[in-house]
mmCIF file of C-alpha atoms in Angstrom:
data_model
loop_
_atom_site.group_PDB
_atom_site.id
_atom_site.type_symbol
_atom_site.label_atom_id
_atom_site.label_comp_id
_atom_site.label_asym_id
_atom_site.label_seq_id
_atom_site.Cartn_x
_atom_site.Cartn_y
_atom_site.Cartn_z
ATOM 1 C CA MET A 1 16.273 -6.238 14.016
ATOM 2 C CA THR A 2 14.720 -3.403 16.014
ATOM 3 C CA ILE A 3 11.066 -3.085 16.987
ATOM 4 C CA ASP A 4 10.665 -0.203 14.539
ATOM 5 C CA ASP A 5 12.222 -2.246 11.727
ATOM 6 C CA ARG A 6 9.816 -5.120 12.339
ATOM 7 C CA ARG A 7 6.825 -2.811 12.564
ATOM 8 C CA GLN A 8 7.763 -0.960 9.385
ATOM 9 C CA LYS A 9 8.234 -4.165 7.400
ATOM 10 C CA LEU A 10 4.917 -5.575 8.564
ATOM 11 C CA ASN A 11 3.109 -2.295 7.849
ATOM 12 C CA VAL A 12 4.392 -2.332 4.272
ATOM 13 C CA VAL A 13 3.157 -5.899 3.750
ATOM 14 C CA ALA A 14 -0.201 -5.396 5.472
ATOM 15 C CA SER A 15 -0.889 -2.033 3.812
ATOM 16 C CA GLY A 16 -0.795 -3.707 0.401
ATOM 17 C CA GLN A 17 -3.319 -6.272 1.608
ATOM 18 C CA GLN A 18 -5.863 -3.992 3.303
ATOM 19 C CA GLY A 19 -4.411 -4.694 6.734
ATOM 20 C CA TYR A 20 -4.297 -8.486 6.441
ATOM 21 C CA PHE A 21 -1.273 -10.767 6.649
ATOM 22 C CA THR A 22 -0.352 -14.361 7.401
ATOM 23 C CA ALA A 23 1.776 -15.825 10.170
ATOM 24 C CA LYS A 24 4.393 -16.711 7.533
ATOM 25 C CA GLN A 25 4.527 -13.100 6.370
ATOM 26 C CA ALA A 26 4.857 -11.862 9.952
ATOM 27 C CA LEU A 27 7.666 -14.355 10.526
ATOM 28 C CA ALA A 28 9.477 -13.027 7.445
ATOM 29 C CA CYS A 29 9.148 -9.510 8.910
ATOM 30 C CA GLY A 30 10.909 -10.571 12.097
ATOM 31 C CA TYR A 31 7.990 -11.575 14.332
ATOM 32 C CA SER A 32 8.698 -14.883 16.035
ATOM 33 C CA HIS A 33 5.778 -17.120 16.988
ATOM 34 C CA ARG A 34 6.159 -15.862 20.559
ATOM 35 C CA LEU A 35 5.898 -12.236 19.393
ATOM 36 C CA GLN A 36 2.912 -13.093 17.224
ATOM 37 C CA HIS A 37 1.148 -14.571 20.245
ATOM 38 C CA TYR A 38 2.020 -11.453 22.266
ATOM 39 C CA HIS A 39 0.540 -9.015 19.719
ATOM 40 C CA LYS A 40 -2.578 -11.155 19.359
ATOM 41 C CA GLU A 41 -3.085 -11.260 23.128
ATOM 42 C CA LYS A 42 -2.492 -7.514 23.463
ATOM 43 C CA GLY A 43 -5.118 -6.789 20.806
ATOM 44 C CA HIS A 44 -2.658 -5.242 18.362
ATOM 45 C CA TRP A 45 -3.566 -7.925 15.842
ATOM 46 C CA ASP A 46 -6.984 -9.450 15.218
ATOM 47 C CA GLU A 47 -6.794 -13.168 14.526
ATOM 48 C CA ILE A 48 -9.251 -13.890 11.705
ATOM 49 C CA GLU A 49 -8.433 -17.587 11.730
ATOM 50 C CA ARG A 50 -5.433 -19.691 12.613
ATOM 51 C CA GLY A 51 -2.330 -18.151 11.009
ATOM 52 C CA PHE A 52 -4.265 -15.239 9.481
ATOM 53 C CA PHE A 53 -4.320 -11.772 11.064
ATOM 54 C CA ARG A 54 -5.345 -8.176 10.529
ATOM 55 C CA LEU A 55 -3.835 -5.065 12.073
ATOM 56 C CA SER A 56 -6.461 -3.924 14.588
ATOM 57 C CA TYR A 57 -5.930 -0.227 13.853
ATOM 58 C CA PHE A 58 -6.171 -0.562 10.068
ATOM 59 C CA PRO A 59 -9.217 1.269 8.609
ATOM 60 C CA PRO A 60 -12.019 -0.901 7.158
ATOM 61 C CA SER A 61 -12.433 -1.367 3.415
ATOM 62 C CA PRO A 62 -15.459 -2.306 1.282
ATOM 63 C CA ASN A 63 -13.324 -4.910 -0.517
ATOM 64 C CA GLU A 64 -12.134 -6.810 2.559
ATOM 65 C CA TYR A 65 -14.403 -9.700 1.624
ATOM 66 C CA PHE A 66 -12.345 -10.307 -1.518
ATOM 67 C CA VAL A 67 -9.091 -10.156 0.437
ATOM 68 C CA ARG A 68 -10.309 -12.839 2.827
ATOM 69 C CA TRP A 69 -11.246 -15.169 -0.013
ATOM 70 C CA SER A 70 -7.869 -14.547 -1.634
ATOM 71 C CA PHE A 71 -6.118 -15.576 1.574
ATOM 72 C CA TRP A 72 -8.402 -18.600 1.888
ATOM 73 C CA SER A 73 -7.230 -19.753 -1.551
ATOM 74 C CA ARG A 74 -3.527 -19.622 -0.679
ATOM 75 C CA ASN A 75 -1.426 -22.750 -1.160
ATOM 76 C CA ARG A 76 1.246 -24.132 1.156
ATOM 77 C CA LYS A 77 3.728 -21.606 -0.217
ATOM 78 C CA ASP A 78 1.395 -18.804 0.933
ATOM 79 C CA GLU A 79 0.550 -17.888 -2.680
ATOM 80 C CA PRO A 80 -3.066 -16.926 -3.556
ATOM 81 C CA GLN A 81 -4.640 -19.270 -6.095
ATOM 82 C CA GLY A 82 -8.077 -17.696 -6.454
ATOM 83 C CA VAL A 83 -8.901 -14.830 -8.819
ATOM 84 C CA ILE A 84 -12.176 -12.890 -8.538
ATOM 85 C CA SER A 85 -14.075 -13.588 -11.756
ATOM 86 C CA HIS A 86 -17.382 -13.982 -13.607
ATOM 87 C CA ASP A 87 -20.403 -12.262 -11.969
ATOM 88 C CA THR A 88 -18.320 -10.963 -9.050
ATOM 89 C CA ALA A 89 -15.718 -9.409 -11.325
ATOM 90 C CA LEU A 90 -18.460 -7.762 -13.413
ATOM 91 C CA ALA A 91 -19.787 -6.092 -10.268
ATOM 92 C CA LEU A 92 -16.281 -5.155 -9.110
ATOM 93 C CA HIS A 93 -15.496 -3.534 -12.467
ATOM 94 C CA GLU A 94 -18.944 -1.883 -12.370
ATOM 95 C CA LEU A 95 -19.928 -3.407 -15.691
ATOM 96 C CA SER A 96 -23.716 -3.881 -15.972
ATOM 97 C CA ASP A 97 -26.048 -3.733 -12.981
ATOM 98 C CA ILE A 98 -25.643 -7.380 -12.034
ATOM 99 C CA LEU A 99 -25.785 -8.121 -8.309
ATOM 100 C CA PRO A 100 -24.204 -11.543 -7.692
ATOM 101 C CA SER A 101 -25.559 -13.499 -4.757
ATOM 102 C CA LYS A 102 -22.346 -15.556 -4.518
ATOM 103 C CA ILE A 103 -18.669 -14.826 -4.929
ATOM 104 C CA HIS A 104 -17.045 -16.353 -8.007
ATOM 105 C CA LEU A 105 -13.393 -17.429 -7.961
ATOM 106 C CA THR A 106 -11.351 -18.879 -10.791
ATOM 107 C CA VAL A 107 -8.805 -21.367 -9.462
ATOM 108 C CA PRO A 108 -6.309 -23.794 -11.065
ATOM 109 C CA PRO A 109 -7.938 -27.042 -12.281
ATOM 110 C CA LEU A 110 -6.129 -29.087 -9.607
ATOM 111 C CA PHE A 111 -7.269 -26.830 -6.747
ATOM 112 C CA ARG A 112 -8.675 -29.069 -4.011
ATOM 113 C CA LYS A 113 -9.988 -26.819 -1.226
ATOM 114 C CA LYS A 114 -13.730 -26.938 -0.646
ATOM 115 C CA PRO A 115 -15.311 -23.503 -0.083
ATOM 116 C CA ALA A 116 -18.059 -22.737 2.363
ATOM 117 C CA GLY A 117 -21.490 -21.795 1.037
ATOM 118 C CA GLY A 118 -21.709 -18.615 -0.963
ATOM 119 C CA CYS A 119 -18.697 -19.287 -3.187
ATOM 120 C CA VAL A 120 -18.563 -20.764 -6.695
ATOM 121 C CA LEU A 121 -15.254 -22.092 -8.021
ATOM 122 C CA HIS A 122 -14.326 -22.166 -11.713
ATOM 123 C CA GLY A 123 -11.374 -24.355 -12.668
ATOM 124 C CA GLN A 124 -9.275 -22.664 -15.334
ATOM 125 C CA ILE A 125 -5.669 -21.671 -16.024
ATOM 126 C CA LEU A 126 -5.463 -17.907 -16.449
ATOM 127 C CA ARG A 127 -2.745 -16.133 -18.386
ATOM 128 C CA PRO A 128 -0.924 -13.234 -16.656
ATOM 129 C CA GLU A 129 -2.439 -10.742 -19.104
ATOM 130 C CA GLU A 130 -5.935 -11.850 -18.035
ATOM 131 C CA ILE A 131 -5.393 -10.817 -14.411
ATOM 132 C CA GLU A 132 -5.338 -7.464 -12.621
ATOM 133 C CA LYS A 133 -3.753 -6.996 -9.204
ATOM 134 C CA ARG A 134 -5.677 -5.090 -6.556
ATOM 135 C CA GLU A 135 -4.824 -4.440 -2.907
ATOM 136 C CA GLY A 136 -4.805 -7.918 -1.397
ATOM 137 C CA PHE A 137 -6.533 -9.839 -4.192
ATOM 138 C CA LEU A 138 -6.579 -10.569 -7.920
ATOM 139 C CA VAL A 139 -9.394 -10.016 -10.410
ATOM 140 C CA THR A 140 -9.838 -10.932 -14.065
ATOM 141 C CA THR A 141 -9.498 -8.064 -16.543
ATOM 142 C CA PRO A 142 -12.671 -6.484 -17.971
ATOM 143 C CA LEU A 143 -12.262 -8.330 -21.279
ATOM 144 C CA LYS A 144 -11.625 -11.712 -19.663
ATOM 145 C CA THR A 145 -14.487 -11.087 -17.240
ATOM 146 C CA ILE A 146 -16.965 -10.431 -20.039
ATOM 147 C CA ILE A 147 -15.755 -13.443 -22.031
ATOM 148 C CA ASP A 148 -16.168 -15.710 -18.994
ATOM 149 C CA ALA A 149 -19.576 -14.227 -18.251
ATOM 150 C CA ALA A 150 -20.668 -14.781 -21.851
ATOM 151 C CA GLN A 151 -19.929 -18.503 -21.451
ATOM 152 C CA SER A 152 -22.051 -18.739 -18.321
ATOM 153 C CA ASP A 153 -25.799 -18.514 -17.872
ATOM 154 C CA ILE A 154 -25.689 -14.714 -17.528
ATOM 155 C CA SER A 155 -28.307 -13.199 -19.813
ATOM 156 C CA ALA A 156 -27.463 -11.689 -23.182
ATOM 157 C CA GLU A 157 -28.883 -8.407 -21.895
ATOM 158 C CA HIS A 158 -26.310 -8.296 -19.089
ATOM 159 C CA ILE A 159 -23.484 -9.044 -21.522
ATOM 160 C CA GLU A 160 -24.618 -6.216 -23.792
ATOM 161 C CA SER A 161 -24.938 -3.897 -20.791
ATOM 162 C CA ALA A 162 -21.445 -4.864 -19.595
ATOM 163 C CA LEU A 163 -19.960 -4.117 -23.001
ATOM 164 C CA ARG A 164 -21.749 -0.773 -23.240
ATOM 165 C CA ASP A 165 -20.452 0.188 -19.781
ATOM 166 C CA ALA A 166 -16.911 -0.910 -20.700
ATOM 167 C CA PHE A 167 -16.982 1.172 -23.889
ATOM 168 C CA THR A 168 -18.394 4.188 -22.047
ATOM 169 C CA LYS A 169 -15.702 3.945 -19.372
ATOM 170 C CA GLY A 170 -13.023 3.537 -22.023
ATOM 171 C CA VAL A 171 -11.674 0.285 -20.553
ATOM 172 C CA LEU A 172 -12.516 -1.619 -23.742
ATOM 173 C CA PHE A 173 -13.053 -0.773 -27.395
ATOM 174 C CA PRO A 174 -15.327 -2.591 -29.887
ATOM 175 C CA ALA A 175 -12.500 -3.429 -32.287
ATOM 176 C CA ASN A 176 -10.405 -5.049 -29.547
ATOM 177 C CA VAL A 177 -13.327 -7.128 -28.310
ATOM 178 C CA ALA A 178 -14.217 -8.267 -31.835
ATOM 179 C CA LYS A 179 -10.622 -9.426 -32.452
ATOM 180 C CA ALA A 180 -10.183 -11.178 -29.116
ATOM 181 C CA LYS A 181 -9.791 -14.951 -29.026
ATOM 182 C CA MET A 182 -12.626 -16.635 -27.190
ATOM 183 C CA PRO A 183 -14.621 -19.897 -27.124
ATOM 184 C CA PRO A 184 -17.425 -20.225 -29.707
ATOM 185 C CA ALA A 185 -20.188 -19.952 -27.076
ATOM 186 C CA ALA A 186 -18.857 -16.624 -25.824
ATOM 187 C CA MET A 187 -18.151 -15.388 -29.341
ATOM 188 C CA GLN A 188 -21.738 -15.946 -30.414
ATOM 189 C CA LYS A 189 -23.246 -14.051 -27.493
ATOM 190 C CA ILE A 190 -20.715 -11.212 -27.693
ATOM 191 C CA ALA A 191 -21.118 -10.876 -31.474
ATOM 192 C CA VAL A 192 -24.864 -10.367 -31.040
ATOM 193 C CA ALA A 193 -24.239 -7.793 -28.311
ATOM 194 C CA LEU A 194 -21.721 -5.898 -30.463
ATOM 195 C CA ASP A 195 -24.164 -5.872 -33.357
ATOM 196 C CA ASN A 196 -26.924 -4.475 -31.116
ATOM 197 C CA ILE A 197 -24.577 -1.797 -29.788
ATOM 198 C CA LYS A 198 -23.585 -0.824 -33.325
ATOM 199 C CA LYS A 199 -27.250 -0.484 -34.298
ATOM 200 C CA THR A 200 -28.270 1.408 -31.180
ATOM 201 C CA PRO A 201 -25.225 3.237 -29.771
ATOM 202 C CA SER A 202 -25.378 4.572 -26.229
ATOM 203 C CA PRO A 203 -26.572 8.184 -25.920
ATOM 204 C CA TYR A 204 -23.848 8.882 -23.331
#
């Protein structure tokens, strides 16, 4: 494999992950451990932590924080386990004006890693249709996000605001939300919000 072939393969992988990649991914692109050490020493790659790099020339992104948490959640097969959810997903989807102080990740129930401060884990098995893929991380869909938020201690006002924003943006429709399957606690809060929206529709 030529130098250009290796570089092109790695660029394709890293570009889809906002410049980040793992040692395993680099190895699959043709970079031996010796070459990985060389590029790290030369400053071509920034080592974020052991076995986790970022192309030094890649432009910064406002969502890098989510990419790093996604990589942190990877299992031994190098597969991300964490999905951005709850308050964090509401903010990411720009639904309501909530400003989460911590990042929320939904992980499989048997997930065992312990996060540093500033991260809240929610154990839950997500269906494929409840997840959206972004560059370098996963996030729950707007509908799943609102349902999860409605089960938490987020205020009813924020849930109503999130639904209004989703309807205004056209990412959700009242009929679809009303028919969606959800736990009783979420259904109660969302039903009240839908009723309020029906009584006082948005002027926009």
